[in-house]
Amino acid sequence: MIKIQQYTSLLTIIIFALIAIGNATSSNARELSPADCPVQIDENFTTEIAQQSCEKYTSSNNKSHYFITTWASKKQKRFSSIFYQPIRGYSYWSKMPKIQKEDVKKWEIFEEIEIDNIVEISCTNHTCYSFPASDNSAECLWFDRNLKRTGRLSGEGNKNGVLRGFLCRPSKDSLYTSDEAMKYLTSISAE
C-alpha cells in the first residue's frame, strides 16, 4: 500500500509537469516526433520511456523559435522537461540576468517549493539547484546553462542556445549531487 501511494504521488507530479508544459502557448506549437527533436538525451537516462514528446513553438515576435521536450522513464521512474532556444551564429546576450533560487519557482510545477529547501550545487557552465518536491515524493534538479561561460553546448557539433529544465526522480532522502547533475547535463545534445 505504501509503495502504491509513493508512486501515485510521483505519477501526479509527472502529469502536472506535462500539463504545465502543454499549456505554454500551445496555440502556436507544432509537435515533432521524438526522433526529429533537436534536443536529445543519452539512452542511459531514457531507458524504457513511458512517455516522450517534443514541441516547437514560435516566439511572440515571430522571429525565433524554441523547443520543449519532455520524457518520463518507466523503469527508473524519472521524468524531465527541457526548454531549448537556438541562438543564431555565435551570438549571445551580453546582459543575461543572474539566475537565482526564485527562478525555480517561476516554473508552474515548482510554485509550491519552499525557497529554503532549494540548494545550489556546482555544475560546470550551468547554474544548478536541487530540492525535494513539495510533498517529498521526488527530488529534482533544476538547471540553466550559463551563456556567458560557453558559446556552445557540451559535445561535438552542438549549437549555441538557451538550455534550461529539470530532472526529477523518486525520493531517496538525498538531493542530486554535482556528479549526478553533470552526468545528466553532459548527456543532453542539441542541434
CSV table of N, CA, C and O in Angstrom, one decimal, residues 37-42 84 153-156 158 163 185-191:
chain,number,residue,atom,x,y,z
A,37,CYS,N,13.4,15.7,-32.8
A,37,CYS,CA,13.6,16.8,-31.9
A,37,CYS,C,15.0,17.2,-31.9
A,37,CYS,O,15.9,16.3,-31.8
A,38,PRO,N,15.3,18.5,-31.9
A,38,PRO,CA,16.7,18.9,-31.8
A,38,PRO,C,17.4,18.8,-30.5
A,38,PRO,O,18.6,18.9,-30.4
A,39,VAL,N,16.6,18.4,-29.4
A,39,VAL,CA,17.2,18.1,-28.1
A,39,VAL,C,17.1,16.6,-27.9
A,39,VAL,O,16.0,16.1,-27.9
A,40,GLN,N,18.2,16.0,-27.7
A,40,GLN,CA,18.2,14.6,-27.4
A,40,GLN,C,18.9,14.3,-26.1
A,40,GLN,O,19.8,15.0,-25.7
A,41,ILE,N,18.5,13.2,-25.5
A,41,ILE,CA,19.1,12.7,-24.2
A,41,ILE,C,19.7,11.3,-24.5
A,41,ILE,O,19.1,10.5,-25.1
A,42,ASP,N,20.9,11.1,-23.9
A,42,ASP,CA,21.6,9.9,-24.0
A,42,ASP,C,20.7,8.7,-23.5
A,42,ASP,O,19.9,8.9,-22.5
A,84,TYR,N,14.7,24.6,-24.9
A,84,TYR,CA,15.9,24.9,-25.7
A,84,TYR,C,15.5,25.9,-26.8
A,84,TYR,O,14.6,25.8,-27.5
A,153,LEU,N,26.9,24.3,-26.5
A,153,LEU,CA,26.6,23.2,-25.6
A,153,LEU,C,27.7,22.2,-25.6
A,153,LEU,O,28.5,22.1,-26.6
A,154,SER,N,27.8,21.5,-24.6
A,154,SER,CA,28.9,20.5,-24.5
A,154,SER,C,28.7,19.4,-25.5
A,154,SER,O,27.5,19.1,-25.8
A,155,GLY,N,29.8,18.8,-26.0
A,155,GLY,CA,29.6,17.8,-27.0
A,155,GLY,C,29.9,18.3,-28.4
A,155,GLY,O,29.7,19.4,-28.7
A,156,GLU,N,30.3,17.4,-29.3
A,156,GLU,CA,30.7,17.8,-30.6
A,156,GLU,C,29.5,18.1,-31.5
A,156,GLU,O,28.5,17.5,-31.5
A,158,ASN,N,27.4,20.5,-31.2
A,158,ASN,CA,26.2,21.2,-30.5
A,158,ASN,C,26.2,22.7,-30.8
A,158,ASN,O,27.3,23.3,-30.9
A,163,LEU,N,19.4,26.8,-22.7
A,163,LEU,CA,19.0,25.5,-22.4
A,163,LEU,C,18.8,25.5,-20.9
A,163,LEU,O,19.6,25.8,-20.1
A,185,LEU,N,23.6,16.5,-17.4
A,185,LEU,CA,23.8,17.7,-18.3
A,185,LEU,C,24.7,17.3,-19.5
A,185,LEU,O,24.5,17.8,-20.6
A,186,THR,N,25.7,16.5,-19.3
A,186,THR,CA,26.5,16.1,-20.4
A,186,THR,C,25.9,15.1,-21.3
A,186,THR,O,26.4,14.8,-22.4
A,187,SER,N,24.7,14.5,-20.9
A,187,SER,CA,24.0,13.6,-21.8
A,187,SER,C,23.1,14.3,-22.7
A,187,SER,O,22.5,13.7,-23.6
A,188,ILE,N,22.9,15.6,-22.6
A,188,ILE,CA,22.0,16.4,-23.4
A,188,ILE,C,22.7,16.9,-24.6
A,188,ILE,O,23.8,17.5,-24.5
A,189,SER,N,22.2,16.7,-25.8
A,189,SER,CA,22.7,17.2,-27.0
A,189,SER,C,21.7,18.0,-27.7
A,189,SER,O,20.5,17.8,-27.6
A,190,ALA,N,22.1,19.1,-28.5
A,190,ALA,CA,21.1,19.9,-29.2
A,190,ALA,C,21.7,20.3,-30.5
A,190,ALA,O,22.9,20.5,-30.7
A,191,GLU,N,20.8,20.5,-31.5
A,191,GLU,CA,21.2,20.9,-32.8
A,191,GLU,C,20.6,22.3,-33.2
A,191,GLU,O,19.5,22.6,-32.8
